[in-house]
Structure formats: structure tokens, C-alpha cells
Tab-separated table of C-alpha atoms and ligand atoms in Angstrom:
chain	number	residue	atom	x	y	z
A	1	MET	CA	-26.521	8.647	4.393
A	2	LYS	CA	-24.824	12.009	5.003
A	3	PHE	CA	-21.949	10.967	2.759
A	4	LYS	CA	-24.311	9.793	0.010
A	5	LEU	CA	-26.270	13.040	-0.073
A	6	PHE	CA	-23.020	14.934	0.007
A	7	SER	CA	-21.684	12.853	-2.817
A	8	MET	CA	-24.758	13.462	-4.985
A	9	ALA	CA	-24.165	17.186	-4.538
A	10	ILE	CA	-20.516	16.672	-5.383
A	11	ILE	CA	-21.385	14.613	-8.469
A	12	LEU	CA	-23.664	17.355	-9.747
A	13	LEU	CA	-21.097	20.044	-8.915
A	14	LEU	CA	-18.380	17.883	-10.368
A	15	ALA	CA	-20.342	17.281	-13.545
A	16	ALA	CA	-20.726	21.033	-13.900
A	17	GLY	CA	-17.195	21.869	-12.732
A	18	PHE	CA	-15.744	18.999	-14.718
A	19	LEU	CA	-16.520	20.758	-17.944
A	20	VAL	CA	-14.507	23.750	-16.748
A	21	SER	CA	-11.703	22.644	-14.475
A	22	CYS	CA	-10.136	19.563	-16.013
A	23	ALA	CA	-11.106	19.238	-19.662
A	24	PRO	CA	-8.068	20.467	-21.620
A	25	SER	CA	-9.110	23.598	-23.489
A	26	GLU	CA	-8.282	22.127	-26.900
A	27	GLU	CA	-10.811	19.283	-26.447
A	28	PRO	CA	-14.583	19.729	-26.721
A	29	ALA	CA	-16.200	19.711	-23.261
A	30	GLU	CA	-17.271	16.142	-22.452
A	31	GLU	CA	-20.845	15.279	-21.736
A	32	ALA	CA	-21.473	15.562	-17.977
A	33	VAL	CA	-21.875	11.974	-16.869
A	34	GLU	CA	-24.382	10.983	-14.254
A	35	VAL	CA	-22.424	8.440	-12.194
A	36	ASN	CA	-24.145	6.832	-9.269
A	37	TYR	CA	-21.285	4.608	-8.110
A	38	LEU	CA	-21.301	6.271	-4.668
A	39	GLU	CA	-24.836	4.952	-4.335
A	40	GLU	CA	-23.364	1.476	-4.703
A	41	SER	CA	-24.993	-1.269	-2.674
A	42	GLN	CA	-23.056	-3.459	-0.244
A	43	ALA	CA	-23.232	-6.244	-2.828
A	44	GLU	CA	-21.730	-3.928	-5.482
A	45	LYS	CA	-18.975	-2.852	-3.073
A	46	ASP	CA	-18.275	-6.487	-2.164
A	47	ALA	CA	-17.916	-7.275	-5.859
A	48	ARG	CA	-15.535	-4.333	-6.348
A	49	MET	CA	-13.437	-5.302	-3.304
A	50	GLU	CA	-13.446	-9.057	-3.938
A	51	TRP	CA	-10.039	-9.446	-5.652
A	52	TRP	CA	-8.423	-7.142	-3.069
A	53	ARG	CA	-9.854	-9.087	-0.115
A	54	ASP	CA	-8.764	-12.392	-1.648
A	55	ALA	CA	-5.263	-11.091	-2.457
A	56	ARG	CA	-4.133	-10.610	1.178
A	57	PHE	CA	-0.503	-9.850	0.134
A	58	GLY	CA	0.980	-7.028	-1.974
A	59	MET	CA	4.262	-5.293	-2.759
A	60	PHE	CA	4.784	-1.637	-1.846
A	61	ILE	CA	7.511	0.157	-3.843
A	62	HIS	CA	8.974	3.491	-2.709
A	63	TRP	CA	11.072	4.723	-5.618
A	64	GLY	CA	12.011	8.351	-6.281
A	65	LEU	CA	14.804	10.926	-6.460
A	66	TYR	CA	15.503	10.282	-2.751
A	67	ALA	CA	17.262	7.066	-3.875
A	68	VAL	CA	20.088	9.244	-5.257
A	69	PRO	CA	21.279	10.670	-1.887
A	70	ALA	CA	20.237	7.325	-0.328
A	71	GLY	CA	20.101	8.794	3.167
A	72	GLU	CA	23.180	11.038	3.069
A	73	TYR	CA	23.483	14.780	2.256
A	74	ASN	CA	26.641	16.849	2.560
A	75	GLY	CA	28.171	14.040	4.585
A	76	VAL	CA	25.266	13.979	7.040
A	77	LYS	CA	23.381	10.710	7.663
A	78	SER	CA	20.224	10.202	9.716
A	79	ASP	CA	18.153	7.474	11.299
A	80	ARG	CA	15.081	9.075	9.709
A	81	ILE	CA	13.399	7.526	6.671
A	82	GLY	CA	15.170	7.965	3.356
A	83	GLU	CA	12.317	9.438	1.319
A	84	TRP	CA	12.082	12.357	3.804
A	85	ILE	CA	15.646	13.590	3.200
A	86	GLN	CA	14.376	16.851	1.673
A	87	ASP	CA	12.804	17.490	5.072
A	88	TRP	CA	15.382	16.268	7.593
A	89	ALA	CA	18.354	17.613	5.587
A	90	ASN	CA	16.471	20.893	4.948
A	91	ILE	CA	17.223	20.816	1.204
A	92	PRO	CA	15.777	23.733	-0.813
A	93	ARG	CA	13.829	22.859	-3.964
A	94	GLU	CA	16.436	24.107	-6.439
A	95	GLU	CA	19.112	21.988	-4.744
A	96	TYR	CA	16.905	18.901	-4.491
A	97	GLU	CA	16.000	19.119	-8.209
A	98	LYS	CA	19.666	18.417	-9.053
A	99	PHE	CA	19.183	14.798	-7.925
A	100	ALA	CA	17.144	14.357	-11.136
A	101	ASP	CA	20.324	14.908	-13.160
A	102	GLU	CA	21.800	11.817	-11.470
A	103	PHE	CA	18.738	9.556	-11.497
A	104	ASN	CA	19.509	6.940	-14.155
A	105	PRO	CA	18.038	3.473	-13.370
A	106	VAL	CA	19.869	1.665	-16.179
A	107	GLU	CA	19.545	-1.667	-14.309
A	108	PHE	CA	15.750	-1.383	-13.950
A	109	ASP	CA	13.998	-4.503	-15.265
A	110	ALA	CA	10.192	-4.501	-15.050
A	111	ALA	CA	9.929	-8.250	-15.686
A	112	GLU	CA	12.387	-8.911	-12.856
A	113	TRP	CA	10.491	-6.718	-10.347
A	114	VAL	CA	7.079	-8.147	-11.241
A	115	GLY	CA	8.470	-11.696	-11.271
A	116	LEU	CA	9.952	-11.158	-7.806
A	117	ALA	CA	6.564	-10.005	-6.462
A	118	LYS	CA	4.747	-12.868	-8.168
A	119	ASP	CA	7.202	-15.519	-6.967
A	120	ALA	CA	6.863	-14.156	-3.418
A	121	GLY	CA	3.136	-14.833	-3.590
A	122	MET	CA	2.142	-11.179	-3.867
A	123	LYS	CA	-1.003	-10.443	-5.870
A	124	TYR	CA	-0.708	-6.667	-6.313
A	125	MET	CA	1.932	-3.944	-6.554
A	126	VAL	CA	1.571	-0.356	-5.251
A	127	ILE	CA	4.292	1.969	-6.576
A	128	THR	CA	4.926	5.640	-5.783
A	129	SER	CA	3.803	7.635	-8.814
A	130	LYS	CA	4.628	10.827	-6.883
A	131	HIS	CA	5.858	10.941	-3.279
A	132	HIS	CA	6.056	14.059	-1.083
A	133	GLU	CA	9.096	15.220	-3.121
A	134	GLY	CA	6.653	16.042	-5.932
A	135	PHE	CA	8.686	14.244	-8.616
A	136	SER	CA	6.593	12.263	-11.112
A	137	MET	CA	8.060	8.794	-11.657
A	138	PHE	CA	5.907	8.536	-14.803
A	139	ASP	CA	5.637	10.450	-18.091
A	140	SER	CA	3.400	13.319	-16.959
A	141	ASP	CA	1.833	15.719	-19.468
A	142	VAL	CA	1.216	18.316	-16.758
A	143	SER	CA	4.694	18.505	-15.244
A	144	ASP	CA	8.230	18.443	-16.669
A	145	TYR	CA	9.507	17.474	-13.203
A	146	ASP	CA	9.222	13.865	-14.243
A	147	ILE	CA	11.419	10.901	-15.093
A	148	VAL	CA	11.171	11.321	-18.869
A	149	GLU	CA	11.843	15.060	-19.178
A	150	SER	CA	14.170	15.612	-16.208
A	151	THR	CA	16.515	12.611	-15.938
A	152	PRO	CA	19.213	11.083	-18.153
A	153	TYR	CA	17.122	7.907	-18.158
A	154	GLY	CA	14.462	9.575	-20.330
A	155	LYS	CA	12.098	6.562	-20.340
A	156	ASP	CA	8.874	5.695	-18.488
A	157	PRO	CA	9.412	2.740	-16.097
A	158	ILE	CA	5.801	2.971	-14.927
A	159	ALA	CA	4.514	2.129	-18.399
A	160	ALA	CA	6.800	-0.916	-18.434
A	161	LEU	CA	5.673	-2.010	-14.969
A	162	SER	CA	1.990	-1.556	-15.765
A	163	ALA	CA	2.332	-3.653	-18.932
A	164	GLU	CA	4.398	-6.323	-17.158
A	165	CYS	CA	1.873	-6.592	-14.327
A	166	LYS	CA	-0.842	-7.274	-16.889
A	167	ASN	CA	1.431	-9.893	-18.523
A	168	GLN	CA	2.069	-11.691	-15.243
A	169	GLY	CA	-1.389	-11.329	-13.685
A	170	ILE	CA	-0.418	-8.915	-10.898
A	171	LYS	CA	-2.800	-6.021	-10.093
A	172	PHE	CA	-1.043	-2.711	-10.790
A	173	CYS	CA	-1.682	0.119	-8.292
A	174	PHE	CA	-0.468	3.652	-7.540
A	175	TYR	CA	0.614	5.535	-4.455
A	176	TYR	CA	0.058	9.327	-4.807
A	177	SER	CA	1.017	11.997	-2.245
A	178	ILE	CA	-1.336	14.914	-1.635
A	179	MET	CA	1.393	16.892	0.145
A	180	ASP	CA	3.854	18.082	-2.533
A	181	TRP	CA	7.186	19.644	-1.568
A	182	HIS	CA	7.913	20.805	-5.141
A	183	HIS	CA	4.643	22.399	-6.259
A	184	PRO	CA	4.850	26.233	-6.086
A	185	SER	CA	1.577	26.419	-4.158
A	186	GLN	CA	3.263	24.902	-1.086
A	187	TYR	CA	5.964	26.135	1.265
A	188	VAL	CA	7.576	25.691	4.676
A	189	ASP	CA	6.710	28.264	7.279
A	190	GLN	CA	9.156	27.454	10.082
A	191	GLU	CA	12.031	29.314	11.698
A	192	GLY	CA	15.409	28.074	10.449
A	193	ARG	CA	13.969	26.029	7.587
A	194	HIS	CA	14.268	26.818	3.871
A	195	ARG	CA	10.871	27.936	2.591
A	196	THR	CA	11.146	25.415	-0.297
A	197	ALA	CA	12.558	22.463	1.618
A	198	GLY	CA	10.487	19.474	2.628
A	199	HIS	CA	8.451	19.523	5.804
A	200	GLY	CA	5.935	17.136	7.324
A	201	ARG	CA	3.452	19.918	7.898
A	202	ASN	CA	3.936	22.251	4.969
A	203	SER	CA	1.615	25.136	4.153
A	204	ILE	CA	-0.291	26.091	1.021
A	205	ILE	CA	-0.916	29.513	-0.443
A	206	PRO	CA	-4.703	29.660	0.053
A	207	GLU	CA	-5.387	31.327	-3.287
A	208	GLN	CA	-3.484	28.536	-5.033
A	209	LYS	CA	-5.135	25.555	-3.374
A	210	GLU	CA	-7.748	25.127	-6.110
A	211	GLU	CA	-5.048	25.315	-8.775
A	212	TYR	CA	-3.105	22.601	-6.968
A	213	ILE	CA	-6.193	20.391	-6.644
A	214	ASN	CA	-6.740	20.745	-10.393
A	215	TYR	CA	-3.078	19.845	-10.938
A	216	MET	CA	-3.575	16.692	-8.855
A	217	LYS	CA	-6.786	15.837	-10.727
A	218	ALA	CA	-5.040	16.275	-14.080
A	219	GLN	CA	-2.223	13.969	-12.938
A	220	LEU	CA	-4.660	11.428	-11.504
A	221	ARG	CA	-6.566	11.471	-14.776
A	222	GLU	CA	-3.399	10.670	-16.747
A	223	LEU	CA	-2.383	8.006	-14.227
A	224	VAL	CA	-5.756	6.267	-14.616
A	225	GLU	CA	-6.078	6.716	-18.374
A	226	LYS	CA	-2.471	5.839	-19.301
A	227	TYR	CA	-1.644	3.053	-16.817
A	228	ASP	CA	-5.031	1.601	-15.760
A	229	PRO	CA	-4.390	1.074	-12.019
A	230	GLU	CA	-6.693	-0.976	-9.775
A	231	VAL	CA	-5.977	0.916	-6.518
A	232	LEU	CA	-5.126	4.557	-5.721
A	233	TRP	CA	-3.180	4.672	-2.458
A	234	PHE	CA	-3.217	8.290	-1.246
A	235	ASP	CA	-0.849	9.667	1.394
A	236	GLY	CA	0.330	13.000	2.818
A	237	GLU	CA	-3.253	13.834	3.707
A	238	TRP	CA	-2.484	14.908	7.277
A	239	VAL	CA	-1.534	18.490	6.358
A	240	ASP	CA	-3.763	21.118	7.963
A	241	TRP	CA	-4.817	22.536	4.575
A	242	TRP	CA	-6.365	19.242	3.410
A	243	THR	CA	-9.927	18.545	4.618
A	244	GLU	CA	-12.354	15.635	4.623
A	245	PRO	CA	-14.581	17.436	2.062
A	246	ASP	CA	-11.480	17.755	-0.151
A	247	GLY	CA	-10.981	14.019	0.288
A	248	LYS	CA	-14.564	13.164	-0.550
A	249	ASP	CA	-14.344	15.308	-3.675
A	250	LEU	CA	-11.099	13.633	-4.752
A	251	TYR	CA	-12.539	10.166	-4.027
A	252	THR	CA	-15.611	11.023	-6.116
A	253	TYR	CA	-13.463	12.385	-8.931
A	254	CYS	CA	-11.211	9.318	-9.057
A	255	ARG	CA	-14.132	6.902	-9.006
A	256	SER	CA	-15.682	8.893	-11.866
A	257	LEU	CA	-12.551	8.179	-13.917
A	258	LYS	CA	-12.780	4.436	-13.246
A	259	PRO	CA	-15.738	3.270	-11.054
A	260	SER	CA	-14.040	-0.043	-10.185
A	261	LEU	CA	-11.095	1.758	-8.560
A	262	ILE	CA	-10.332	0.932	-4.918
A	263	ILE	CA	-9.134	3.928	-2.870
A	264	ASN	CA	-7.611	3.982	0.629
A	265	ASN	CA	-8.752	6.050	3.625
A	266	ARG	CA	-5.870	8.537	3.254
A	267	VAL	CA	-7.676	10.248	0.364
A	268	GLY	CA	-9.385	12.221	3.132
A	269	LYS	CA	-8.995	12.491	6.900
A	270	GLY	CA	-10.175	8.983	7.680
A	271	ARG	CA	-6.844	7.828	9.124
A	272	GLN	CA	-6.613	8.004	12.887
A	273	GLY	CA	-3.064	9.219	13.575
A	274	MET	CA	-0.253	7.058	12.236
A	275	GLN	CA	-2.216	3.933	13.013
A	276	GLY	CA	-4.302	4.309	9.905
A	277	MET	CA	-7.419	3.069	11.638
A	278	ASN	CA	-10.702	4.140	10.185
A	279	LYS	CA	-12.433	7.029	11.883
A	280	GLY	CA	-15.763	5.724	10.621
A	281	PRO	CA	-18.041	5.096	7.623
A	282	ASP	CA	-18.635	8.814	7.065
A	283	TYR	CA	-15.041	9.238	5.900
A	284	ALA	CA	-14.049	8.674	2.284
A	285	GLY	CA	-11.991	5.627	1.393
A	286	ASP	CA	-12.469	1.881	0.974
A	287	PHE	CA	-9.915	0.518	3.441
A	288	GLY	CA	-7.962	1.391	6.580
A	289	THR	CA	-4.165	1.740	6.497
A	290	PRO	CA	-2.385	0.807	9.747
A	291	GLU	CA	1.301	1.539	9.248
A	292	GLN	CA	4.285	-0.358	10.680
A	293	GLU	CA	1.932	-2.211	12.996
A	294	ILE	CA	-0.720	-4.929	13.141
A	295	PRO	CA	-3.855	-3.882	15.054
A	296	ASP	CA	-4.235	-6.270	18.038
A	297	THR	CA	-7.760	-7.283	17.088
A	298	GLY	CA	-7.658	-6.238	13.447
A	299	LEU	CA	-10.350	-3.789	12.396
A	300	PRO	CA	-13.486	-5.893	12.657
A	301	GLY	CA	-16.093	-5.123	10.009
A	302	VAL	CA	-13.888	-2.995	7.790
A	303	ASP	CA	-11.309	-3.672	5.126
A	304	TRP	CA	-7.761	-2.856	6.201
A	305	GLU	CA	-4.164	-3.301	5.097
A	306	SER	CA	-1.004	-3.068	7.214
A	307	CYS	CA	1.867	-1.456	5.302
A	308	MET	CA	5.362	-2.187	6.567
A	309	THR	CA	9.007	-1.820	5.690
A	310	MET	CA	11.452	-4.727	5.561
A	311	ASN	CA	14.147	-2.649	7.283
A	312	ASP	CA	13.416	0.786	8.815
A	313	THR	CA	13.030	2.962	5.722
A	314	TRP	CA	10.566	3.114	2.820
A	315	GLY	CA	12.894	4.853	0.347
A	316	PHE	CA	16.382	3.405	-0.195
A	317	LYS	CA	19.128	4.249	2.323
A	318	SER	CA	22.592	2.829	1.676
A	319	TYR	CA	23.232	2.125	5.352
A	320	ASP	CA	19.924	0.792	6.685
A	321	ASP	CA	20.681	-2.897	7.260
A	322	ASN	CA	18.187	-3.462	10.037
A	323	TRP	CA	16.342	-6.164	8.103
A	324	LYS	CA	13.444	-8.106	9.598
A	325	SER	CA	13.943	-11.880	9.481
A	326	THR	CA	12.005	-13.998	6.998
A	327	GLU	CA	10.382	-15.640	10.036
A	328	THR	CA	9.070	-12.250	11.182
A	329	LEU	CA	7.802	-11.389	7.693
A	330	ILE	CA	5.986	-14.715	7.221
A	331	ARG	CA	4.478	-14.631	10.707
A	332	ASN	CA	3.372	-10.998	10.110
A	333	LEU	CA	1.569	-12.124	6.964
A	334	ILE	CA	-0.151	-14.968	8.813
A	335	ASP	CA	-1.026	-12.759	11.804
A	336	ILE	CA	-2.532	-10.087	9.544
A	337	ALA	CA	-4.543	-12.618	7.509
A	338	SER	CA	-5.778	-14.216	10.767
A	339	LYS	CA	-7.224	-10.791	11.662
A	340	GLY	CA	-8.832	-10.271	8.248
A	341	GLY	CA	-6.308	-7.814	6.803
A	342	ASN	CA	-3.878	-7.432	3.906
A	343	TYR	CA	-0.092	-7.145	4.160
A	344	LEU	CA	1.558	-4.482	1.961
A	345	LEU	CA	5.293	-5.176	2.259
A	346	ASN	CA	7.735	-2.537	1.033
A	347	VAL	CA	10.863	-2.598	-1.099
A	348	GLY	CA	12.991	0.509	-1.736
A	349	PRO	CA	14.943	0.225	-5.012
A	350	THR	CA	18.213	2.091	-5.650
A	351	ASP	CA	18.613	4.958	-8.133
A	352	LYS	CA	20.018	2.374	-10.573
A	353	GLY	CA	16.747	0.423	-10.426
A	354	VAL	CA	17.989	-2.432	-8.241
A	355	ILE	CA	15.921	-3.950	-5.417
A	356	PRO	CA	18.313	-4.558	-2.487
A	357	GLU	CA	19.579	-8.167	-2.280
A	358	ALA	CA	18.447	-8.458	1.352
A	359	SER	CA	14.866	-7.766	0.191
A	360	VAL	CA	15.163	-10.221	-2.700
A	361	ILE	CA	16.374	-13.029	-0.432
A	362	ARG	CA	13.475	-12.534	1.992
A	363	LEU	CA	10.886	-12.344	-0.773
A	364	ARG	CA	12.154	-15.579	-2.324
A	365	GLU	CA	11.980	-17.334	1.063
A	366	MET	CA	8.434	-15.987	1.596
A	367	GLY	CA	7.552	-17.353	-1.838
A	368	GLU	CA	8.807	-20.821	-0.907
A	369	TRP	CA	6.503	-20.794	2.135
A	370	MET	CA	3.564	-19.448	0.101
A	371	ASP	CA	4.038	-22.108	-2.592
A	372	VAL	CA	3.203	-24.746	0.047
A	373	ASN	CA	0.849	-22.787	2.314
A	374	GLY	CA	-0.750	-19.994	0.271
A	375	GLU	CA	-4.131	-21.755	0.522
A	376	ALA	CA	-4.153	-20.780	4.233
A	377	ILE	CA	-3.806	-17.086	3.286
A	378	TYR	CA	-5.539	-16.265	-0.020
A	379	GLY	CA	-9.287	-15.641	0.136
A	380	THR	CA	-9.447	-16.500	3.833
A	381	SER	CA	-11.345	-14.756	6.613
A	382	ALA	CA	-10.350	-13.929	10.157
A	383	SER	CA	-9.770	-16.503	12.874
A	384	PRO	CA	-12.814	-17.751	14.834
A	385	PHE	CA	-10.644	-17.953	17.960
A	386	GLU	CA	-9.917	-15.239	20.503
A	387	ASP	CA	-6.301	-16.158	21.030
A	388	LEU	CA	-4.077	-19.137	20.199
A	389	GLU	CA	-0.840	-19.473	22.187
A	390	TRP	CA	0.892	-21.643	19.585
A	391	GLY	CA	-0.002	-19.764	16.385
A	392	ARG	CA	-2.834	-18.298	14.299
A	393	ALA	CA	-5.914	-19.461	12.354
A	394	THR	CA	-7.779	-18.513	9.187
A	395	VAL	CA	-10.952	-19.923	7.669
A	396	LYS	CA	-12.168	-20.597	4.134
A	397	ASP	CA	-14.777	-22.876	2.493
A	398	GLY	CA	-15.535	-25.015	5.519
A	399	LYS	CA	-11.883	-25.434	6.451
A	400	ILE	CA	-9.934	-24.059	9.419
A	401	TYR	CA	-6.231	-23.466	8.715
A	402	LEU	CA	-4.121	-23.651	11.876
A	403	SER	CA	-0.717	-22.004	11.306
A	404	VAL	CA	1.443	-23.456	14.071
A	405	PHE	CA	4.468	-21.358	15.069
A	406	ASP	CA	5.359	-23.341	18.214
A	407	TRP	CA	5.205	-27.005	17.279
A	408	PRO	CA	4.150	-29.013	20.368
A	409	SER	CA	5.550	-32.381	21.316
A	410	GLY	CA	2.551	-34.727	21.161
A	411	SER	CA	-0.831	-33.145	20.543
A	412	LEU	CA	-2.055	-29.706	19.518
A	413	GLU	CA	-4.858	-28.340	21.683
A	414	VAL	CA	-7.516	-26.397	19.744
A	415	PRO	CA	-10.384	-24.624	21.585
A	416	LEU	CA	-13.065	-26.391	19.514
A	417	PRO	CA	-15.088	-28.426	22.001
A	418	ASP	CA	-18.300	-28.676	20.032
A	419	GLU	CA	-17.300	-28.224	16.424
A	420	GLU	CA	-17.825	-31.273	14.208
A	421	ILE	CA	-14.421	-31.801	12.589
A	422	THR	CA	-14.435	-34.656	10.112
A	423	ARG	CA	-10.759	-34.671	9.159
A	424	ALA	CA	-7.386	-33.196	10.098
A	425	TYR	CA	-4.271	-33.191	7.887
A	426	LEU	CA	-1.024	-31.341	7.153
A	427	LEU	CA	-1.307	-28.807	4.307
A	428	ALA	CA	2.285	-29.711	3.388
A	429	ASP	CA	1.140	-33.343	3.017
A	430	PRO	CA	-2.527	-33.371	1.875
A	431	GLY	CA	-2.601	-37.188	2.031
A	432	SER	CA	-1.776	-37.194	5.738
A	433	GLU	CA	-4.454	-38.146	8.306
A	434	LEU	CA	-4.020	-36.813	11.848
A	435	GLU	CA	-5.646	-38.558	14.812
A	436	MET	CA	-8.098	-36.393	16.831
A	437	GLN	CA	-9.752	-36.786	20.192
A	438	LYS	CA	-12.093	-34.641	22.243
A	439	GLY	CA	-10.561	-33.120	25.382
A	440	ASP	CA	-12.488	-31.289	28.144
A	441	ALA	CA	-12.887	-28.033	26.252
A	442	THR	CA	-10.567	-28.711	23.394
A	443	LEU	CA	-9.985	-30.850	20.340
A	444	GLU	CA	-6.601	-32.608	20.580
A	445	ILE	CA	-4.757	-33.355	17.364
A	446	GLU	CA	-1.865	-35.814	17.328
A	447	LEU	CA	1.053	-34.257	15.439
A	448	PRO	CA	4.219	-35.830	13.993
A	449	ALA	CA	7.363	-35.193	16.009
A	450	LYS	CA	8.909	-32.902	13.359
A	451	ALA	CA	7.175	-29.766	12.060
A	452	PRO	CA	6.987	-29.576	8.227
A	453	ASP	CA	8.232	-25.982	8.398
A	454	GLU	CA	10.229	-24.358	11.205
A	455	ILE	CA	8.649	-20.934	10.691
A	456	ALA	CA	4.977	-21.976	10.470
A	457	SER	CA	3.321	-25.321	9.669
A	458	VAL	CA	-0.339	-25.502	8.656
A	459	VAL	CA	-2.771	-28.088	10.043
A	460	VAL	CA	-6.093	-28.182	8.161
A	461	LEU	CA	-9.360	-29.068	9.900
A	462	GLU	CA	-12.310	-29.971	7.684
A	463	GLN	CA	-15.715	-29.252	9.137
W	1	FHN	O1	5.312	10.106	4.945
W	1	FHN	C1	4.965	8.881	4.337
W	1	FHN	C2	6.139	7.939	4.333
W	1	FHN	O2	7.200	8.492	3.603
W	1	FHN	C3	5.706	6.615	3.680
W	1	FHN	O3	5.319	6.841	2.326
W	1	FHN	C4	4.532	6.029	4.482
W	1	FHN	C5	4.067	4.737	3.850
W	1	FHN	O4	2.781	4.437	4.322
W	1	FHN	N1	3.417	6.992	4.490
W	1	FHN	C6	3.718	8.286	5.032
W	1	FHN	C7	3.834	8.227	6.560
W	1	FHN	O5	2.593	7.803	7.084
């Protein structure tokens, strides 16, 4: 209730402020709109979240100027993540800007990227519109530090991606960093560090915070109006100078631009440490964002999405070859779905616009598994079981999908003593009929000697 009252105040303030702060001076002030979306009912929120909950699997793309150095600066490499090179290599702004002169993704192909996501079974794509480096990967009207004005490429790949996602039926979404290592309002206040380098806990000139917030709002307005995203995935919110009220205001503003938008919990201070758990319903944001991990019991009762890398970096590094196996990636997807979450799996393209071959191979192999077994993932809900030694479970429309990692010799024991199961079959062979018999506290299902899939095979139980 506190949030709702707060939001009504914000809406009224926003409606008043809106006419002053964001409307470009050359346009007539727009009518203040009374928007009551923050008064939405649970049913309205469920309707807004429905496609996202059903999707279960998306592509994260970290693409920016950091792909030019690709993890190396002045001969120095690091085991730190590639998109933070302006921080760990202590690169001052004017030096970092020179990477724009070399950023020329002549091999970028929007249809190829979207097709790769689609063929992998991904239903949405979240791409960095602006990471901490502050460089706009889209054609921004409020900053020349963008891909059209500042690089030899001179085109807008985001427009191409947005259009291609619509063509291929993939939901197009944006990542946007609140912390901005290029904006003049922000600086590094640490011994031995360049004042204009990157830094995980940068500072803001207090008198310029409002100007920066208006800069962000102007960029967010153009991102929504020009590219029509479905999700805004905020990040960089942990800085001391960003507050939960700031987050609630930004959430309210973004939803006023497009009420059906879905916004993560990093718009404000709702993320608990790096885990991304939700601090609670009083914090702004529609879903939790665990990072590089899968919460042991999921986040019961809330929407959440685990974001992970395929190797160890989000932004491209030329020497990070620590790739997770396709088995690990598929079993992560199943594990996350069995706990009621979404899997946002990252690719980090090169400065030439190429997604690394190791990522492509894994995504194609994931797609082959999803072609056969996607029914056990899409639109499902969390497992009804505490713990299954041999695999995971999901449920949907009166069916229980058992994803078996460790294929037993003989029968599969399922802790379902009382459930009325009318039929059991292999998802890979819908015509198959598996014999069942009641054990002491289990249902025993006779399985063929050979598993249909060595990574995970799905047994379907019809109730
Ligand atoms: O600092 C960023 C990092 O570069 C990356 O974008 C991840 C992805 O979730 N988010 C932040 C770290 O939590």
C-alpha cells in the first residue's frame, strides 16, 4: 500500500514535472496524463507478465566499445570481466573514447543473431543499449557518444535488431545502466585512479544528479518510442547515489511511456547483493535477478530470472575460453524452470559484430534439445517435489514433466504415492506407453534401457 500511495504522489508530481523536465522545448507541453497502471490488480499484472512467464528462456547480449580492447589494454590482460576494462585498466574517459574510432561491426547481421536465438529456443532478447561505459549502441538524439555519430560504422544496429525480432516473433528488450562512466556528472573519487576512469562505485556531482536523471529519462523515452521494447533491464543501481525513491520514480516514468513494459528489480534497490533476490514487494521492479547462480529453492511467489554467462565474461574477451558445456547449459535451463524461473543466457559479440563460434555451437545444440523437449519448459510451473536425485520436474496443464539426467537401469522411482496418474510416456516418443506400478511411497515407471537423450530425457505423466 505504501508503494501505491507513493506512486500516486509520484504520478501527480510526474505529471506536473513531466511538462517541464522532459518535453523538448520546441514541442507544445503534452497533456498531463492520469495513468493508474501502478494501481494495477494482480490479474492485470498477471496479464502483463504472462508472455514473460511462459517464455522461460532468453538471450542476453553484452555488446559495446569494450569489445574493441577485448580484455587487453597496453599489453595487460585480466581475469576480470571484459565490459569492466575501463575500470580494471583505469582508462580515462578521453582515452576510452578512442575505442569508438575502431568500432566497426561490418559483419553484424541482425537476421543471423535473431535466428540464432530463435533456433536455440529463446523467446526474448535483452541487449545492452548503454552499459556502464556510457556509450549508446543506438542512434541517440541526446548524445553524440553513440554508434551512429561516433564510429566508422555509422548505422543503427539496434533498429535492425528490433525490426528483425518483430519479423521472427522474438520479444525485443533493453538493458540500460544507471551508473555511467562517461557522463560528466559522474567521477571516480579514489586514490591512484583517474577521475574519469571506470569504477564500480563511482560518485556523482550532487548538483548534477537531476540533470543526469533527466538525461536518462530522455534516452529511455527514445528507446521506448523508437524501438518498442517489451522489457527494460536496469543495472548499475548499486551506487551509493542511487536510491529506492529514485528507482520508484524511474519505474513510474518508464511505465508511463508504455504501461505494458516489464521492468526488473535493479531499477531501484530491490536486489539483495549480487544474488539479485528481491528485498520485498515494497521495492520497485517486476522480477528478481539472481546473477551467475540458481537460487536453491527458487524465489517462491515472485517472478525471477537467472542471468548467466556462457564463459566467464559478459562482454567479449579474446582469451576467455572457459566455456560451459552444452550439458551444463541445458541442465541449468531445466533446473531454473523446475524452480519457476527464467534463464537469461549471455553472448558477447566481437567489435566486428560476430557472436563467438563456441557460443553458436552451444546455442544450436540447446536448440536441438528444445525442439524435442521445449514442451517441458515453456509455460510450465515449478516442480511439486522437494528434491529428485535423478533430475528435475515441471508441471503444466495436468501433466508432470520429469527431466531425467541420470537414467536408471530398470524403473524410475517418483515420490507420487497417492497421485492418480493415468498414463506415462516419453516426450521424445509421444506414442510410447510406459508401464507403472505403485511402490511403498513411490510410483515406479519402467523405462527402456537406453535414454532418448544423454543430457536429459523427459518422461511425461498425465494426471
Ligand atoms: O556490472 C554489471 C556486469 O557488467 C554485467 O552487466 C552484469 C549482468 O547482469 N550486471 C552487472 C553486475 O551485476
